[in-house]
Amino acid sequence: MPAQTCAQLTASKCVPCEGGVDKLTGEQAEEQNKELTGWEICHNGERIRKHWTVKNFMAGLDFFNSVAEIAETEGHHPDLHISGYRNVEIEIWTHAIGGLSENDFILAAKIDQLPVNLKNS
């Protein structure tokens, strides 16, 4: 699978996955991840993760509600974490295959299009 641009990813739709699909190789995942901003490959190459520091607790919940709407539309659901009342983190992977698929990068690119009320530096 050749890496897609963010524009190509956001124009795509997640495809239902019930298993039987090969995980992306480490090389494929690294190449695709270069097209995203701020996401890191973690858990031995099986997940991608991104962290934001938001303005306050409600900003984090508002962001997560927007993420939830996209996740429901795409039929692909990330793990959402909030800690220290303003530190939010999202982890994405394709649960059915225990690793990364194209769907994960589609969802990440769409999440990156959402507004997020970040803490002022």
Short mmCIF file of N, CA and C in Angstrom, two decimals:
data_model
loop_
_atom_site.label_atom_id
_atom_site.label_comp_id
_atom_site.label_asym_id
_atom_site.label_seq_id
_atom_site.Cartn_x
_atom_site.Cartn_y
_atom_site.Cartn_z
N MET A 1 0.83 -1.18 0.00
CA MET A 1 0.00 0.00 0.00
C MET A 1 0.88 1.24 0.00
N PRO A 2 0.82 2.06 -1.04
CA PRO A 2 1.59 3.31 -1.04
C PRO A 2 0.96 4.30 -0.06
N ALA A 3 1.80 5.13 0.56
CA ALA A 3 1.30 6.13 1.51
C ALA A 3 0.39 7.12 0.79
N GLN A 4 -0.66 7.52 1.47
CA GLN A 4 -1.61 8.50 0.95
C GLN A 4 -1.39 9.85 1.62
N THR A 5 -1.73 10.92 0.93
CA THR A 5 -1.65 12.25 1.52
C THR A 5 -2.79 12.41 2.52
N CYS A 6 -2.70 13.45 3.36
CA CYS A 6 -3.79 13.74 4.29
C CYS A 6 -5.09 14.00 3.55
N ALA A 7 -5.00 14.70 2.42
CA ALA A 7 -6.21 14.98 1.63
C ALA A 7 -6.85 13.69 1.14
N GLN A 8 -6.03 12.75 0.69
CA GLN A 8 -6.57 11.46 0.23
C GLN A 8 -7.19 10.69 1.39
N LEU A 9 -6.53 10.73 2.54
CA LEU A 9 -7.05 10.02 3.71
C LEU A 9 -8.39 10.60 4.16
N THR A 10 -8.48 11.93 4.24
CA THR A 10 -9.72 12.54 4.71
C THR A 10 -10.86 12.36 3.72
N ALA A 11 -10.54 12.15 2.45
CA ALA A 11 -11.57 11.90 1.44
C ALA A 11 -12.03 10.45 1.43
N SER A 12 -11.31 9.59 2.14
CA SER A 12 -11.63 8.16 2.18
C SER A 12 -12.59 7.86 3.32
N LYS A 13 -13.14 6.66 3.30
CA LYS A 13 -14.04 6.19 4.34
C LYS A 13 -13.46 4.90 4.90
N CYS A 14 -13.56 4.74 6.21
CA CYS A 14 -13.10 3.49 6.82
C CYS A 14 -13.94 2.33 6.30
N VAL A 15 -13.28 1.22 6.05
CA VAL A 15 -13.92 0.01 5.55
C VAL A 15 -14.08 -0.95 6.73
N PRO A 16 -15.28 -1.48 6.95
CA PRO A 16 -15.47 -2.40 8.06
C PRO A 16 -14.44 -3.53 8.02
N CYS A 17 -13.89 -3.83 9.19
CA CYS A 17 -12.86 -4.88 9.28
C CYS A 17 -13.24 -5.84 10.39
N GLU A 18 -13.46 -7.06 10.03
CA GLU A 18 -13.77 -8.11 11.00
C GLU A 18 -12.63 -9.12 11.09
N GLY A 19 -11.45 -8.70 10.67
CA GLY A 19 -10.31 -9.59 10.66
C GLY A 19 -10.06 -10.09 9.25
N GLY A 20 -9.07 -10.94 9.12
CA GLY A 20 -8.75 -11.49 7.81
C GLY A 20 -8.01 -10.52 6.91
N VAL A 21 -7.66 -9.37 7.43
CA VAL A 21 -6.90 -8.37 6.69
C VAL A 21 -5.50 -8.31 7.30
N ASP A 22 -4.50 -8.24 6.46
CA ASP A 22 -3.13 -8.15 6.98
C ASP A 22 -2.89 -6.80 7.63
N LYS A 23 -2.14 -6.82 8.73
CA LYS A 23 -1.68 -5.57 9.35
C LYS A 23 -0.71 -4.89 8.40
N LEU A 24 -0.60 -3.58 8.54
CA LEU A 24 0.45 -2.88 7.81
C LEU A 24 1.80 -3.32 8.36
N THR A 25 2.78 -3.42 7.50
CA THR A 25 4.13 -3.71 7.98
C THR A 25 4.65 -2.48 8.70
N GLY A 26 5.71 -2.65 9.45
CA GLY A 26 6.33 -1.51 10.12
C GLY A 26 6.73 -0.42 9.14
N GLU A 27 7.27 -0.82 8.01
CA GLU A 27 7.69 0.14 6.99
C GLU A 27 6.49 0.88 6.40
N GLN A 28 5.41 0.15 6.11
CA GLN A 28 4.21 0.78 5.57
C GLN A 28 3.62 1.78 6.58
N ALA A 29 3.57 1.39 7.84
CA ALA A 29 3.03 2.27 8.87
C ALA A 29 3.89 3.53 9.02
N GLU A 30 5.20 3.37 9.03
CA GLU A 30 6.10 4.52 9.15
C GLU A 30 5.92 5.48 7.98
N GLU A 31 5.83 4.94 6.77
CA GLU A 31 5.65 5.79 5.59
C GLU A 31 4.33 6.54 5.64
N GLN A 32 3.26 5.85 6.03
CA GLN A 32 1.95 6.51 6.10
C GLN A 32 1.93 7.55 7.22
N ASN A 33 2.57 7.25 8.33
CA ASN A 33 2.58 8.16 9.46
C ASN A 33 3.30 9.47 9.14
N LYS A 34 4.21 9.46 8.20
CA LYS A 34 4.91 10.68 7.79
C LYS A 34 3.95 11.71 7.21
N GLU A 35 2.80 11.26 6.73
CA GLU A 35 1.81 12.17 6.15
C GLU A 35 0.95 12.86 7.20
N LEU A 36 1.00 12.38 8.44
CA LEU A 36 0.24 12.96 9.54
C LEU A 36 1.13 13.88 10.37
N THR A 37 0.51 14.73 11.15
CA THR A 37 1.26 15.65 12.01
C THR A 37 1.04 15.28 13.47
N GLY A 38 2.12 14.98 14.17
CA GLY A 38 2.05 14.77 15.61
C GLY A 38 1.68 13.39 16.09
N TRP A 39 1.35 12.49 15.18
CA TRP A 39 1.01 11.13 15.59
C TRP A 39 2.30 10.33 15.70
N GLU A 40 2.35 9.44 16.68
CA GLU A 40 3.51 8.56 16.84
C GLU A 40 3.06 7.11 16.80
N ILE A 41 3.92 6.29 16.29
CA ILE A 41 3.66 4.85 16.29
C ILE A 41 4.13 4.31 17.63
N CYS A 42 3.29 3.50 18.26
CA CYS A 42 3.60 3.00 19.60
C CYS A 42 3.16 1.53 19.73
N HIS A 43 3.35 0.98 20.91
CA HIS A 43 2.97 -0.41 21.20
C HIS A 43 3.57 -1.37 20.17
N ASN A 44 4.87 -1.26 19.99
CA ASN A 44 5.59 -2.14 19.07
C ASN A 44 5.03 -2.10 17.66
N GLY A 45 4.65 -0.91 17.22
CA GLY A 45 4.17 -0.74 15.85
C GLY A 45 2.73 -1.12 15.63
N GLU A 46 1.98 -1.37 16.70
CA GLU A 46 0.60 -1.83 16.56
C GLU A 46 -0.45 -0.74 16.71
N ARG A 47 -0.03 0.47 17.13
CA ARG A 47 -0.99 1.56 17.35
C ARG A 47 -0.36 2.89 16.96
N ILE A 48 -1.22 3.90 16.75
CA ILE A 48 -0.75 5.27 16.64
C ILE A 48 -1.39 6.07 17.77
N ARG A 49 -0.67 7.11 18.21
CA ARG A 49 -1.12 7.88 19.37
C ARG A 49 -0.76 9.35 19.16
N LYS A 50 -1.63 10.21 19.69
CA LYS A 50 -1.35 11.65 19.66
C LYS A 50 -1.82 12.26 20.97
N HIS A 51 -1.10 13.29 21.42
CA HIS A 51 -1.40 13.97 22.67
C HIS A 51 -1.65 15.45 22.41
N TRP A 52 -2.62 16.00 23.10
CA TRP A 52 -2.91 17.44 23.06
C TRP A 52 -3.03 17.94 24.49
N THR A 53 -2.64 19.18 24.74
CA THR A 53 -2.90 19.84 26.01
C THR A 53 -3.96 20.91 25.72
N VAL A 54 -5.15 20.66 26.23
CA VAL A 54 -6.28 21.55 25.94
C VAL A 54 -6.42 22.61 27.02
N LYS A 55 -7.26 23.60 26.73
CA LYS A 55 -7.42 24.75 27.62
C LYS A 55 -7.92 24.35 29.00
N ASN A 56 -8.90 23.45 29.03
CA ASN A 56 -9.47 23.02 30.31
C ASN A 56 -10.22 21.70 30.10
N PHE A 57 -10.77 21.20 31.17
CA PHE A 57 -11.46 19.91 31.14
C PHE A 57 -12.60 19.89 30.12
N MET A 58 -13.41 20.94 30.10
CA MET A 58 -14.55 20.98 29.18
C MET A 58 -14.08 21.02 27.72
N ALA A 59 -12.96 21.67 27.45
CA ALA A 59 -12.41 21.68 26.09
C ALA A 59 -12.05 20.26 25.67
N GLY A 60 -11.51 19.49 26.61
CA GLY A 60 -11.19 18.10 26.32
C GLY A 60 -12.43 17.27 26.02
N LEU A 61 -13.47 17.47 26.81
CA LEU A 61 -14.71 16.73 26.58
C LEU A 61 -15.37 17.15 25.27
N ASP A 62 -15.35 18.45 24.97
CA ASP A 62 -15.91 18.91 23.70
C ASP A 62 -15.17 18.27 22.52
N PHE A 63 -13.84 18.23 22.61
CA PHE A 63 -13.04 17.62 21.56
C PHE A 63 -13.39 16.14 21.42
N PHE A 64 -13.47 15.44 22.53
CA PHE A 64 -13.80 14.02 22.49
C PHE A 64 -15.20 13.78 21.92
N ASN A 65 -16.14 14.67 22.20
CA ASN A 65 -17.48 14.51 21.60
C ASN A 65 -17.41 14.64 20.08
N SER A 66 -16.59 15.56 19.59
CA SER A 66 -16.41 15.69 18.14
C SER A 66 -15.74 14.45 17.56
N VAL A 67 -14.75 13.92 18.27
CA VAL A 67 -14.08 12.69 17.84
C VAL A 67 -15.09 11.54 17.81
N ALA A 68 -15.95 11.48 18.82
CA ALA A 68 -16.94 10.40 18.89
C ALA A 68 -17.89 10.43 17.69
N GLU A 69 -18.26 11.62 17.25
CA GLU A 69 -19.14 11.73 16.09
C GLU A 69 -18.48 11.17 14.83
N ILE A 70 -17.21 11.50 14.64
CA ILE A 70 -16.48 10.97 13.48
C ILE A 70 -16.32 9.46 13.61
N ALA A 71 -15.98 9.01 14.81
CA ALA A 71 -15.79 7.57 15.02
C ALA A 71 -17.06 6.79 14.70
N GLU A 72 -18.19 7.31 15.12
CA GLU A 72 -19.46 6.64 14.83
C GLU A 72 -19.74 6.63 13.33
N THR A 73 -19.50 7.75 12.67
CA THR A 73 -19.72 7.85 11.23
C THR A 73 -18.84 6.86 10.48
N GLU A 74 -17.59 6.74 10.93
CA GLU A 74 -16.63 5.86 10.26
C GLU A 74 -16.76 4.39 10.70
N GLY A 75 -17.44 4.16 11.81
CA GLY A 75 -17.52 2.79 12.33
C GLY A 75 -16.18 2.29 12.82
N HIS A 76 -15.36 3.22 13.29
CA HIS A 76 -14.01 2.88 13.75
C HIS A 76 -13.74 3.70 15.01
N HIS A 77 -13.51 3.03 16.12
CA HIS A 77 -13.53 3.68 17.41
C HIS A 77 -12.16 3.67 18.11
N PRO A 78 -11.64 4.86 18.41
CA PRO A 78 -10.34 4.96 19.08
C PRO A 78 -10.49 4.86 20.59
N ASP A 79 -9.37 4.72 21.27
CA ASP A 79 -9.33 4.83 22.72
C ASP A 79 -9.08 6.29 23.05
N LEU A 80 -9.89 6.85 23.94
CA LEU A 80 -9.79 8.24 24.34
C LEU A 80 -9.37 8.31 25.80
N HIS A 81 -8.39 9.16 26.09
CA HIS A 81 -7.87 9.29 27.46
C HIS A 81 -7.81 10.76 27.83
N ILE A 82 -8.23 11.07 29.06
CA ILE A 82 -8.05 12.42 29.59
C ILE A 82 -7.48 12.27 30.99
N SER A 83 -6.44 13.03 31.26
CA SER A 83 -5.82 12.98 32.59
C SER A 83 -5.32 14.37 32.95
N GLY A 84 -5.18 14.59 34.25
CA GLY A 84 -4.70 15.88 34.71
C GLY A 84 -5.60 17.01 34.22
N TYR A 85 -6.83 16.75 33.98
CA TYR A 85 -7.92 17.61 33.56
C TYR A 85 -7.74 18.34 32.24
N ARG A 86 -6.56 18.31 31.65
CA ARG A 86 -6.40 18.98 30.36
C ARG A 86 -5.49 18.24 29.38
N ASN A 87 -5.01 17.10 29.77
CA ASN A 87 -4.15 16.30 28.89
C ASN A 87 -5.00 15.23 28.22
N VAL A 88 -5.15 15.35 26.91
CA VAL A 88 -5.95 14.38 26.18
C VAL A 88 -5.04 13.59 25.24
N GLU A 89 -5.39 12.34 25.07
CA GLU A 89 -4.60 11.46 24.22
C GLU A 89 -5.55 10.51 23.52
N ILE A 90 -5.23 10.23 22.27
CA ILE A 90 -6.02 9.29 21.48
C ILE A 90 -5.09 8.20 20.95
N GLU A 91 -5.52 6.96 21.10
CA GLU A 91 -4.81 5.82 20.50
C GLU A 91 -5.75 5.14 19.52
N ILE A 92 -5.20 4.81 18.38
CA ILE A 92 -6.00 4.17 17.33
C ILE A 92 -5.28 2.92 16.83
N TRP A 93 -6.05 1.87 16.65
CA TRP A 93 -5.58 0.67 15.97
C TRP A 93 -6.80 -0.14 15.56
N THR A 94 -6.58 -1.08 14.69
CA THR A 94 -7.68 -1.92 14.23
C THR A 94 -7.73 -3.14 15.14
N HIS A 95 -8.69 -3.13 16.04
CA HIS A 95 -8.80 -4.16 17.06
C HIS A 95 -8.90 -5.56 16.47
N ALA A 96 -9.64 -5.71 15.38
CA ALA A 96 -9.90 -7.03 14.80
C ALA A 96 -8.63 -7.71 14.29
N ILE A 97 -7.60 -6.92 13.95
CA ILE A 97 -6.35 -7.52 13.46
C ILE A 97 -5.20 -7.31 14.44
N GLY A 98 -5.46 -6.60 15.53
CA GLY A 98 -4.42 -6.39 16.55
C GLY A 98 -3.25 -5.56 16.05
N GLY A 99 -3.53 -4.62 15.16
CA GLY A 99 -2.46 -3.78 14.62
C GLY A 99 -3.03 -2.66 13.77
N LEU A 100 -2.17 -2.10 12.95
CA LEU A 100 -2.54 -0.95 12.14
C LEU A 100 -3.03 -1.33 10.76
N SER A 101 -4.06 -0.61 10.32
CA SER A 101 -4.58 -0.74 8.95
C SER A 101 -4.77 0.66 8.39
N GLU A 102 -5.14 0.73 7.14
CA GLU A 102 -5.41 2.02 6.50
C GLU A 102 -6.48 2.81 7.26
N ASN A 103 -7.48 2.11 7.81
CA ASN A 103 -8.54 2.76 8.57
C ASN A 103 -8.00 3.66 9.68
N ASP A 104 -6.96 3.22 10.33
CA ASP A 104 -6.41 3.98 11.46
C ASP A 104 -5.89 5.33 11.02
N PHE A 105 -5.26 5.36 9.87
CA PHE A 105 -4.71 6.61 9.35
C PHE A 105 -5.81 7.51 8.78
N ILE A 106 -6.85 6.91 8.24
CA ILE A 106 -8.02 7.68 7.78
C ILE A 106 -8.63 8.40 8.98
N LEU A 107 -8.88 7.66 10.06
CA LEU A 107 -9.48 8.25 11.25
C LEU A 107 -8.57 9.33 11.84
N ALA A 108 -7.28 9.08 11.92
CA ALA A 108 -6.34 10.08 12.47
C ALA A 108 -6.37 11.37 11.65
N ALA A 109 -6.37 11.24 10.33
CA ALA A 109 -6.40 12.42 9.46
C ALA A 109 -7.69 13.21 9.67
N LYS A 110 -8.80 12.51 9.85
CA LYS A 110 -10.08 13.19 10.07
C LYS A 110 -10.11 13.85 11.44
N ILE A 111 -9.53 13.22 12.44
CA ILE A 111 -9.45 13.83 13.77
C ILE A 111 -8.62 15.11 13.70
N ASP A 112 -7.57 15.09 12.92
CA ASP A 112 -6.71 16.28 12.80
C ASP A 112 -7.43 17.47 12.17
N GLN A 113 -8.55 17.24 11.51
CA GLN A 113 -9.33 18.32 10.91
C GLN A 113 -10.26 19.01 11.92
N LEU A 114 -10.42 18.41 13.08
CA LEU A 114 -11.34 18.94 14.08
C LEU A 114 -10.74 20.14 14.81
N PRO A 115 -11.59 21.10 15.18
CA PRO A 115 -11.09 22.18 16.03
C PRO A 115 -10.84 21.66 17.45
N VAL A 116 -9.79 22.16 18.05
CA VAL A 116 -9.49 21.80 19.45
C VAL A 116 -9.01 23.06 20.16
N ASN A 117 -9.57 23.31 21.32
CA ASN A 117 -9.26 24.50 22.10
C ASN A 117 -8.03 24.19 22.96
N LEU A 118 -6.86 24.53 22.44
CA LEU A 118 -5.60 24.20 23.11
C LEU A 118 -5.26 25.20 24.20
N LYS A 119 -4.47 24.74 25.17
CA LYS A 119 -3.94 25.60 26.22
C LYS A 119 -3.02 26.63 25.58
N ASN A 120 -3.14 27.86 25.99
CA ASN A 120 -2.22 28.89 25.50
C ASN A 120 -0.84 28.66 26.07
N SER A 121 0.16 28.78 25.22
CA SER A 121 1.54 28.54 25.68
C SER A 121 2.06 29.71 26.47
#
